């Protein structure tokens, strides 16, 4: 007699596994009350072979052998008993091969949890399964194969962007929001239920933007080669000069309408606080959307993308190498707009480049990308969308052409966790480690006490550069001083023989200093551009015996005390269901017990005895719960039956 249908099936499957054959369910009959009254379990090789191949000379294999081995179960009250059994098989059986039969394969909770965690960490399937094999002590100790593991993960990942999947994505985001009320998401859904565009940002990203809202980069270059949906991260730079994620979009298109939708969604997420400056590539649709959604923001093109195109656009010219170096010097070494214009036009004339449309287009949009034209705006040291691409590079090796949306979102979570951990480590170093001052100037200690280590190093680099600067006062009107600072520099140039050479030159910079307000400004605009005082200004401050600089030159942006670092990454336990949380907690406690129990034979025996007693209690509790559930079901059925009788009356 068996207490339930499951007990009966478990018993026969256990018998089949020890004998070496598979089991299938063949027939079942239900009564008028819809309760199961009778069912048959048979050998998996029962039935007549059926060959589906159209080519009779190349038939498909079949496991069917018309085997008669079976067992019949019938209900007796609330239990089941065996009514008849046939034990003999018409084919050989092998207990050692039972593990290869489908009915005996089973993924336990531990295996599922390990597979999920390893998959989230980006471990490939073969290594993921291999770790389970090593833990079990060999393939023969497992009740599943790599195929079952692969199928399980595919089922967990199944969240592709297709018709009807918008609801699945919505449920996923709701689960995130239940853990983090400040989690933000917007979905653009087509009429047929297909998810076209999606944007999301967690609480930490939103809080981070409150500190670093001044400059962002936006790029969609990643995933366009492998996927139909471009990945569009919003990226900023933190107080260590490192990239920070400020939200993410997945788009169905790269037209103006789509970018307008994404930018408006992001702006809404960030409390309608637009950035001061934004860096993108030369996408016209992006430019149109920025002009509509961020009309006050300074829009800059990525200089890295532009300079990367030089070989493609100019390599056909005979003096390509010379043109390349001349153009680089004009772009990077021009201190003023006039210097750039003069150097550029000279290059065009010398190499006869008047008909090059690419260069003509760049020159007409010089205010969007040339350093001399954009350095009056604060860019936090950023000049390209490479920060976006460095975030994208995190996904290399983790995603491929078959990656589903759910997998991708999980890898985004990994990227966010990775960035948060790096920021926490850098904060810890800035908090616990002190970089010593390299001079006796009092103003150096001001920056040492406030700035993160990374930014203080940048300041010290300019302080060291002061040894190459020679300030001279050239004018004084009241409290306003004008200095000419001569700096010893090294540049590359084209020699008369056409070879590229380098030489030392003296560059001159004008520094204005208002002694009354202690206001200082340099023609190089490093402070306005990067937020770090330049060596030219520092040489003037030292000459004027300034011991303390005003607070406006010590940017709070580079202060290591930031409130967003106290906000936990909302993705940390997003995939942990109550079942998984209980399982992880029990595993952690079990590991501690196992570690102590392994110290001696006596402790080992004590732990094993305790586990045996605990299992007995668990079985008893589960049995009592099943009885309670059956009683509740009976009461519910009786109540419904009485209602039906009353209605009939």
Coordinates of N, CA, C and O in Angstrom, one line a residue, residues 147-303:
X147 N 23.3 17.8 -20.8 CA 22.1 18.2 -21.6 C 21.0 18.8 -20.7 O 20.4 19.8 -21.0
X148 N 20.8 18.1 -19.5 CA 19.7 18.5 -18.6 C 20.1 19.9 -18.0 O 19.2 20.8 -17.8
X149 N 21.4 20.1 -17.7 CA 21.9 21.4 -17.2 C 21.6 22.5 -18.3 O 21.2 23.6 -17.9
X150 N 22.0 22.2 -19.5 CA 21.8 23.2 -20.6 C 20.4 23.5 -20.8 O 20.0 24.7 -20.9
X151 N 19.5 22.5 -20.8 CA 18.1 22.7 -20.9 C 17.5 23.6 -19.8 O 16.6 24.4 -20.0
X152 N 18.0 23.3 -18.6 CA 17.5 24.0 -17.4 C 17.8 25.5 -17.5 O 17.0 26.4 -17.3
X153 N 19.1 25.8 -17.9 CA 19.5 27.2 -18.0 C 18.8 27.9 -19.1 O 18.5 29.1 -19.0
X154 N 18.6 27.2 -20.2 CA 17.9 27.8 -21.4 C 16.4 28.2 -21.0 O 15.9 29.2 -21.4
X155 N 15.8 27.3 -20.1 CA 14.5 27.6 -19.6 C 14.5 28.8 -18.7 O 13.6 29.7 -18.8
X156 N 15.5 28.9 -17.9 CA 15.6 30.0 -17.0 C 15.9 31.3 -17.7 O 15.4 32.4 -17.3
X157 N 16.6 31.2 -18.8 CA 17.0 32.4 -19.6 C 15.9 32.9 -20.5 O 16.0 33.9 -21.1
X158 N 14.9 32.0 -20.7 CA 14.0 32.3 -21.8 C 13.2 33.6 -21.6 O 12.2 33.6 -20.9
X159 N 13.7 34.6 -22.1 CA 13.0 35.9 -22.0 C 13.4 36.8 -23.2 O 14.0 37.8 -23.0
X160 N 13.1 36.3 -24.3 CA 13.6 37.0 -25.6 C 12.6 38.1 -25.9 O 11.4 38.1 -25.5
X161 N 13.0 39.0 -26.7 CA 12.2 40.1 -27.2 C 11.3 39.6 -28.4 O 11.7 39.7 -29.5
X162 N 10.1 39.2 -28.1 CA 9.3 38.7 -29.1 C 7.8 39.0 -28.8 O 7.5 39.6 -27.7
X163 N 6.9 38.6 -29.6 CA 5.5 38.8 -29.3 C 5.1 38.2 -28.0 O 5.4 37.0 -27.8
X164 N 4.4 39.0 -27.1 CA 4.0 38.5 -25.8 C 5.0 38.5 -24.7 O 4.7 38.3 -23.6
X165 N 6.3 38.8 -25.1 CA 7.3 38.7 -24.0 C 7.4 40.0 -23.3 O 8.1 40.1 -22.3
X166 N 6.7 41.0 -23.7 CA 6.7 42.3 -22.9 C 6.2 42.1 -21.5 O 6.7 42.7 -20.6
X167 N 5.2 41.2 -21.4 CA 4.7 40.9 -20.0 C 5.7 40.2 -19.2 O 5.8 40.5 -18.0
X168 N 6.5 39.3 -19.8 CA 7.6 38.7 -19.0 C 8.6 39.6 -18.5 O 9.1 39.6 -17.4
X169 N 9.0 40.6 -19.4 CA 10.0 41.6 -19.0 C 9.4 42.5 -17.9 O 10.1 42.8 -17.0
X170 N 8.1 42.8 -18.1 CA 7.5 43.7 -17.1 C 7.5 43.0 -15.7 O 7.7 43.6 -14.7
X171 N 7.2 41.7 -15.7 CA 7.2 40.9 -14.4 C 8.6 40.9 -13.8 O 8.8 41.0 -12.6
X172 N 9.6 40.8 -14.7 CA 11.0 40.8 -14.2 C 11.3 42.2 -13.5 O 11.9 42.2 -12.4
X173 N 10.9 43.3 -14.1 CA 11.2 44.6 -13.6 C 10.4 44.8 -12.3 O 10.8 45.5 -11.4
X174 N 9.1 44.3 -12.3 CA 8.4 44.4 -11.0 C 9.0 43.7 -9.9 O 9.0 44.2 -8.7
X175 N 9.7 42.6 -10.2 CA 10.4 41.8 -9.1 C 11.6 42.7 -8.6 O 11.8 42.7 -7.4
X176 N 12.2 43.4 -9.5 CA 13.3 44.3 -9.1 C 12.8 45.4 -8.2 O 13.4 45.8 -7.2
X177 N 11.6 45.9 -8.7 CA 11.0 47.1 -7.9 C 10.6 46.7 -6.5 O 10.6 47.5 -5.6
X178 N 10.2 45.4 -6.4 CA 9.7 45.0 -5.1 C 10.9 45.0 -4.1 O 10.7 45.1 -2.9
X179 N 12.1 44.8 -4.6 CA 13.3 44.8 -3.8 C 13.8 46.2 -3.6 O 14.5 46.6 -2.6
X180 N 13.6 47.1 -4.6 CA 14.1 48.4 -4.6 C 13.0 49.4 -5.1 O 12.8 49.5 -6.3
X181 N 12.3 50.1 -4.2 CA 11.2 51.0 -4.6 C 11.7 52.1 -5.6 O 10.9 52.6 -6.4
X182 N 13.0 52.4 -5.6 CA 13.5 53.5 -6.4 C 14.0 53.0 -7.8 O 14.5 53.7 -8.6
X183 N 13.8 51.7 -8.0 CA 14.1 51.1 -9.3 C 13.2 51.7 -10.4 O 12.0 51.8 -10.2
X184 N 13.7 52.2 -11.5 CA 13.0 52.8 -12.5 C 13.0 52.1 -13.8 O 14.1 51.6 -14.2
X185 N 11.9 51.9 -14.5 CA 11.9 51.2 -15.8 C 10.8 51.8 -16.7 O 9.7 52.2 -16.2
X186 N 11.0 51.8 -18.0 CA 10.0 52.2 -18.9 C 10.1 51.3 -20.1 O 11.2 50.9 -20.5
X187 N 9.0 50.9 -20.6 CA 8.9 49.9 -21.8 C 8.1 50.5 -22.9 O 7.0 51.1 -22.6
X188 N 8.6 50.4 -24.1 CA 7.8 50.9 -25.3 C 7.3 49.6 -26.0 O 8.1 48.9 -26.6
X189 N 6.0 49.4 -25.9 CA 5.4 48.2 -26.4 C 4.6 48.4 -27.7 O 3.8 49.4 -27.7
X190 N 4.8 47.6 -28.7 CA 4.0 47.7 -30.0 C 2.6 47.2 -29.8 O 2.3 46.6 -28.7
X191 N 1.8 47.4 -30.7 CA 0.4 47.0 -30.6 C 0.2 45.5 -30.5 O -0.7 45.0 -29.9
X192 N 1.1 44.8 -31.2 CA 1.0 43.3 -31.1 C 1.7 42.7 -29.9 O 1.8 41.5 -29.8
X193 N 2.1 43.5 -28.9 CA 2.6 43.0 -27.7 C 4.1 42.9 -27.8 O 4.8 42.5 -26.8
X194 N 4.8 43.2 -28.9 CA 6.2 43.1 -29.0 C 6.9 44.3 -28.3 O 6.5 45.4 -28.5
X195 N 7.9 43.9 -27.6 CA 8.7 44.9 -26.8 C 9.7 45.6 -27.8 O 10.6 44.9 -28.3
X196 N 9.5 46.9 -28.0 CA 10.4 47.6 -29.0 C 11.6 48.2 -28.3 O 12.7 48.0 -28.7
X197 N 11.4 48.9 -27.2 CA 12.5 49.6 -26.5 C 12.2 49.5 -25.0 O 11.1 49.4 -24.6
X198 N 13.3 49.5 -24.3 CA 13.2 49.4 -22.8 C 14.4 50.2 -22.2 O 15.5 50.2 -22.7
X199 N 14.1 50.8 -21.1 CA 15.1 51.6 -20.3 C 14.9 51.2 -18.9 O 13.8 51.1 -18.4
X200 N 16.0 51.1 -18.1 CA 15.9 50.8 -16.7 C 17.2 51.4 -16.0 O 18.2 51.6 -16.6
X201 N 17.0 51.8 -14.7 CA 18.1 52.3 -13.9 C 17.7 52.0 -12.4 O 16.6 52.1 -12.0
X202 N 18.7 51.5 -11.6 CA 18.4 51.2 -10.2 C 18.7 52.4 -9.3 O 19.1 53.5 -9.8
X203 N 18.4 52.2 -8.1 CA 18.5 53.4 -7.1 C 19.9 53.9 -7.0 O 20.1 55.2 -6.9
X204 N 20.9 53.1 -7.1 CA 22.2 53.5 -6.9 C 22.6 54.4 -8.2 O 23.3 55.4 -8.0
X205 N 22.2 54.0 -9.3 CA 22.5 54.7 -10.5 C 21.9 56.1 -10.5 O 22.5 57.1 -10.9
X206 N 20.7 56.2 -10.0 CA 19.9 57.4 -9.9 C 20.6 58.3 -8.8 O 20.7 59.6 -9.1
X207 N 21.0 57.8 -7.7 CA 21.7 58.6 -6.7 C 23.1 59.0 -7.2 O 23.5 60.1 -6.9
X208 N 23.7 58.2 -8.0 CA 25.0 58.5 -8.5 C 24.9 59.7 -9.5 O 25.8 60.6 -9.4
X209 N 23.8 59.8 -10.2 CA 23.7 60.9 -11.2 C 23.5 62.2 -10.4 O 23.9 63.3 -10.9
X210 N 22.9 62.2 -9.2 CA 22.8 63.4 -8.4 C 24.2 64.0 -8.1 O 24.3 65.3 -8.0
X211 N 25.2 63.2 -8.0 CA 26.5 63.7 -7.8 C 27.3 64.0 -9.0 O 28.1 64.9 -9.1
X212 N 27.0 63.3 -10.1 CA 27.8 63.4 -11.3 C 26.9 63.7 -12.5 O 27.0 63.0 -13.6
X213 N 26.0 64.7 -12.4 CA 25.1 65.0 -13.4 C 25.6 65.9 -14.5 O 25.0 66.1 -15.5
X214 N 26.8 66.4 -14.3 CA 27.3 67.5 -15.2 C 27.7 67.0 -16.5 O 27.4 67.7 -17.5
X215 N 28.3 65.8 -16.6 CA 28.8 65.3 -17.9 C 28.4 63.8 -18.1 O 28.6 63.0 -17.1
X216 N 27.9 63.4 -19.2 CA 27.7 62.0 -19.5 C 28.1 61.7 -21.0 O 28.3 62.6 -21.8
X217 N 28.4 60.4 -21.2 CA 28.6 60.0 -22.5 C 27.5 59.0 -22.9 O 27.0 58.3 -22.0
X218 N 27.2 59.0 -24.1 CA 26.1 58.1 -24.6 C 26.6 57.4 -25.9 O 27.0 58.1 -26.8
X219 N 26.5 56.1 -26.0 CA 27.0 55.4 -27.2 C 26.1 54.2 -27.5 O 25.6 53.6 -26.5
X220 N 26.0 53.8 -28.7 CA 25.2 52.6 -29.1 C 26.1 51.7 -30.0 O 25.5 50.9 -30.8
X221 N 27.4 51.8 -29.9 CA 28.2 51.0 -30.8 C 28.2 49.6 -30.5 O 28.5 48.7 -31.3
X222 N 28.0 49.2 -29.2 CA 28.1 47.8 -28.8 C 26.8 47.0 -29.2 O 25.7 47.6 -29.2
X223 N 27.0 45.8 -29.5 CA 25.9 44.8 -29.8 C 25.3 45.0 -31.2 O 24.5 44.2 -31.7
X224 N 25.6 46.1 -31.9 CA 25.0 46.3 -33.2 C 25.5 45.3 -34.3 O 24.8 45.0 -35.2
X225 N 26.7 44.7 -34.1 CA 27.2 43.7 -35.0 C 26.5 42.3 -34.8 O 26.3 41.5 -35.7
X226 N 26.2 42.0 -33.5 CA 25.7 40.7 -33.2 C 24.2 40.7 -33.0 O 23.6 39.6 -33.1
X227 N 23.6 41.8 -32.6 CA 22.2 41.8 -32.2 C 21.4 42.8 -33.1 O 22.0 43.8 -33.5
X228 N 20.2 42.6 -33.1 CA 19.3 43.5 -33.8 C 18.9 44.7 -32.9 O 18.4 45.7 -33.3
X229 N 19.2 44.5 -31.6 CA 18.8 45.6 -30.6 C 20.1 46.2 -30.0 O 20.8 45.6 -29.3
X230 N 20.4 47.5 -30.4 CA 21.6 48.1 -29.8 C 21.5 48.3 -28.3 O 20.4 48.7 -27.8
X231 N 22.6 48.2 -27.7 CA 22.7 48.4 -26.2 C 23.1 49.9 -26.1 O 24.1 50.3 -26.7
X232 N 22.4 50.6 -25.2 CA 22.6 52.1 -25.1 C 22.8 52.5 -23.7 O 21.9 52.8 -23.0
X233 N 24.1 52.4 -23.1 CA 24.3 52.8 -21.8 C 24.6 54.3 -21.6 O 25.2 54.9 -22.5
X234 N 24.1 54.9 -20.5 CA 24.4 56.2 -20.1 C 25.6 56.1 -19.1 O 25.4 55.4 -18.1
X235 N 26.7 56.8 -19.4 CA 27.9 56.6 -18.6 C 28.4 58.0 -18.1 O 28.4 58.9 -18.9
X236 N 28.7 58.0 -16.8 CA 29.3 59.2 -16.3 C 30.7 58.9 -15.7 O 31.2 57.8 -15.9
X237 N 31.3 59.9 -15.0 CA 32.6 59.7 -14.4 C 32.5 60.1 -13.0 O 32.0 61.1 -12.6
X238 N 33.0 59.2 -12.1 CA 32.9 59.5 -10.6 C 34.1 60.3 -10.1 O 34.9 60.8 -10.8
X239 N 34.2 60.4 -8.7 CA 35.2 61.2 -8.1 C 36.6 60.6 -8.1 O 37.5 61.2 -7.7
X240 N 36.7 59.3 -8.6 CA 38.0 58.7 -8.9 C 38.4 58.8 -10.3 O 39.5 58.3 -10.7
X241 N 37.5 59.4 -11.2 CA 37.8 59.4 -12.6 C 37.4 58.1 -13.3 O 37.9 57.9 -14.4
X242 N 36.7 57.3 -12.6 CA 36.3 56.0 -13.2 C 34.8 56.1 -13.8 O 34.0 56.9 -13.4
X243 N 34.5 55.2 -14.7 CA 33.2 55.2 -15.3 C 32.2 54.7 -14.3 O 32.4 53.8 -13.5
X244 N 31.0 55.3 -14.4 CA 29.8 54.8 -13.6 C 28.6 54.7 -14.5 O 28.4 55.5 -15.4
X245 N 27.8 53.7 -14.3 CA 26.6 53.4 -15.1 C 25.5 54.3 -14.6 O 25.2 54.2 -13.4
X246 N 24.8 55.0 -15.5 CA 23.7 55.9 -15.0 C 22.4 55.5 -15.7 O 21.5 56.3 -15.8
X247 N 22.3 54.2 -16.1 CA 21.1 53.7 -16.7 C 21.4 53.0 -18.0 O 22.5 53.2 -18.5
X248 N 20.5 52.3 -18.5 CA 20.7 51.5 -19.7 C 19.5 51.3 -20.5 O 18.4 51.2 -20.0
X249 N 19.6 51.3 -21.9 CA 18.5 51.1 -22.8 C 18.8 50.0 -23.8 O 20.0 49.8 -24.1
X250 N 17.8 49.3 -24.2 CA 17.9 48.4 -25.3 C 16.9 48.9 -26.4 O 15.7 49.0 -26.1
X251 N 17.4 49.1 -27.6 CA 16.6 49.8 -28.6 C 16.3 48.9 -29.8 O 17.1 48.0 -30.1
X252 N 15.2 49.1 -30.4 CA 14.8 48.4 -31.6 C 15.3 49.1 -32.9 O 15.4 48.5 -34.0
X253 N 15.7 50.4 -32.7 CA 16.1 51.2 -33.9 C 17.0 52.3 -33.4 O 17.2 52.5 -32.2
X254 N 17.7 52.9 -34.4 CA 18.6 54.0 -34.1 C 18.2 55.3 -34.9 O 19.0 55.9 -35.4
X255 N 16.9 55.6 -34.9 CA 16.4 56.8 -35.5 C 16.1 57.8 -34.5 O 16.1 57.6 -33.3
X256 N 15.8 59.0 -35.0 CA 15.6 60.2 -34.1 C 14.4 59.9 -33.1 O 14.5 60.2 -31.9
X257 N 13.3 59.3 -33.6 CA 12.2 59.1 -32.7 C 12.5 58.2 -31.6 O 12.1 58.4 -30.4
X258 N 13.3 57.1 -31.8 CA 13.7 56.2 -30.8 C 14.6 56.9 -29.7 O 14.4 56.7 -28.5
X259 N 15.6 57.7 -30.2 CA 16.5 58.4 -29.3 C 15.7 59.4 -28.5 O 16.0 59.6 -27.3
X260 N 14.7 60.0 -29.1 CA 13.9 61.0 -28.3 C 13.2 60.3 -27.2 O 13.1 60.7 -26.0
X261 N 12.6 59.1 -27.5 CA 11.9 58.3 -26.5 C 12.9 57.9 -25.3 O 12.5 58.1 -24.1
X262 N 14.1 57.5 -25.7 CA 15.0 57.0 -24.7 C 15.5 58.2 -23.8 O 15.5 58.1 -22.6
X263 N 15.9 59.3 -24.5 CA 16.4 60.5 -23.7 C 15.3 61.0 -22.8 O 15.6 61.4 -21.6
X264 N 14.0 61.1 -23.2 CA 12.9 61.6 -22.4 C 12.7 60.6 -21.2 O 12.4 61.1 -20.1
X265 N 12.8 59.3 -21.5 CA 12.7 58.3 -20.4 C 13.8 58.5 -19.3 O 13.5 58.5 -18.1
X266 N 15.0 58.7 -19.8 CA 16.1 58.9 -18.9 C 16.0 60.2 -18.1 O 16.3 60.2 -16.9
X267 N 15.6 61.2 -18.8 CA 15.4 62.5 -18.1 C 14.3 62.4 -17.0 O 14.5 63.0 -16.0
X268 N 13.2 61.7 -17.3 CA 12.2 61.5 -16.3 C 12.7 60.7 -15.1 O 12.4 61.1 -14.0
X269 N 13.6 59.7 -15.4 CA 14.2 58.9 -14.4 C 15.0 59.8 -13.5 O 15.1 59.6 -12.2
X270 N 15.7 60.7 -14.0 CA 16.7 61.6 -13.3 C 16.0 62.9 -12.8 O 16.7 63.9 -12.8
X271 N 14.7 62.9 -12.5 CA 14.0 64.0 -12.0 C 14.1 65.2 -12.9 O 14.1 66.4 -12.4
X272 N 14.1 65.0 -14.2 CA 14.1 66.1 -15.2 C 15.3 67.0 -15.0 O 15.3 68.2 -15.4
X273 N 16.4 66.5 -14.5 CA 17.7 67.3 -14.4 C 18.6 66.9 -15.5 O 19.2 65.8 -15.6
X274 N 18.7 67.8 -16.5 CA 19.4 67.5 -17.7 C 20.9 67.7 -17.5 O 21.3 68.5 -16.6
X275 N 21.8 67.0 -18.2 CA 23.2 67.2 -18.0 C 23.7 68.5 -18.6 O 23.0 69.0 -19.5
X276 N 24.8 69.0 -18.1 CA 25.4 70.2 -18.7 C 26.0 69.9 -20.1 O 26.0 70.8 -21.0
X277 N 26.6 68.7 -20.2 CA 27.4 68.4 -21.4 C 27.2 66.9 -21.7 O 27.0 66.1 -20.8
X278 N 27.2 66.5 -23.0 CA 27.0 65.2 -23.4 C 27.9 64.9 -24.6 O 28.1 65.7 -25.5
X279 N 28.5 63.7 -24.5 CA 29.5 63.2 -25.6 C 28.8 62.1 -26.3 O 28.4 61.1 -25.7
X280 N 28.8 62.1 -27.7 CA 28.3 61.0 -28.5 C 29.2 60.9 -29.7 O 30.1 61.7 -29.9
X281 N 28.8 59.9 -30.6 CA 29.5 59.8 -31.8 C 28.8 60.8 -32.8 O 28.0 61.6 -32.4
X282 N 29.1 60.7 -34.1 CA 28.6 61.6 -35.1 C 27.3 61.3 -35.7 O 26.9 61.6 -36.8
X283 N 26.5 60.5 -34.9 CA 25.2 60.1 -35.4 C 24.2 61.3 -35.5 O 23.9 62.0 -34.5
X284 N 23.7 61.5 -36.7 CA 22.8 62.6 -36.9 C 21.5 62.5 -36.2 O 20.9 63.5 -35.6
X285 N 20.9 61.3 -36.1 CA 19.7 61.0 -35.3 C 19.9 61.3 -33.9 O 19.0 61.9 -33.2
X286 N 21.0 61.0 -33.3 CA 21.3 61.3 -31.9 C 21.4 62.8 -31.7 O 20.9 63.3 -30.7
X287 N 22.0 63.5 -32.7 CA 22.2 64.9 -32.6 C 20.8 65.6 -32.6 O 20.6 66.5 -31.8
X288 N 19.9 65.2 -33.5 CA 18.6 65.7 -33.5 C 17.8 65.5 -32.2 O 17.1 66.4 -31.7
X289 N 18.0 64.3 -31.6 CA 17.3 64.0 -30.4 C 17.8 64.9 -29.2 O 17.0 65.3 -28.4
X290 N 19.1 65.1 -29.2 CA 19.7 65.9 -28.1 C 19.2 67.3 -28.2 O 18.9 67.9 -27.2
X291 N 19.2 67.8 -29.4 CA 18.7 69.2 -29.6 C 17.3 69.4 -29.2 O 16.9 70.5 -28.7
X292 N 16.5 68.3 -29.3 CA 15.1 68.4 -28.8 C 14.9 68.2 -27.3 O 14.1 68.9 -26.7
X293 N 15.6 67.2 -26.8 CA 15.4 66.8 -25.4 C 16.3 67.6 -24.4 O 15.9 68.0 -23.3
X294 N 17.6 67.8 -24.9 CA 18.6 68.5 -24.0 C 19.0 69.8 -24.8 O 20.2 69.9 -25.1
X295 N 18.1 70.8 -25.0 CA 18.5 71.9 -25.8 C 19.6 72.8 -25.2 O 20.3 73.5 -25.9
X296 N 19.7 72.8 -23.9 CA 20.7 73.6 -23.2 C 22.1 72.9 -23.0 O 23.0 73.6 -22.6
X297 N 22.1 71.6 -23.3 CA 23.4 70.9 -23.0 C 24.4 71.1 -24.1 O 24.0 71.3 -25.3
X298 N 25.6 71.2 -23.8 CA 26.7 71.3 -24.7 C 27.0 69.9 -25.3 O 27.4 69.0 -24.6
X299 N 26.8 69.8 -26.6 CA 26.9 68.5 -27.3 C 28.3 68.4 -28.0 O 28.6 69.3 -28.8
X300 N 29.0 67.4 -27.7 CA 30.4 67.2 -28.2 C 30.5 65.9 -28.9 O 30.0 64.9 -28.4
X301 N 31.2 65.9 -30.0 CA 31.5 64.6 -30.7 C 32.7 63.9 -30.1 O 33.6 64.6 -29.6
X302 N 32.6 62.6 -30.1 CA 33.8 61.8 -29.6 C 35.0 62.0 -30.5 O 35.0 61.6 -31.7
X303 N 36.1 62.6 -30.0 CA 37.3 62.8 -30.7 C 38.0 61.5 -31.1 O 38.6 61.4 -32.2

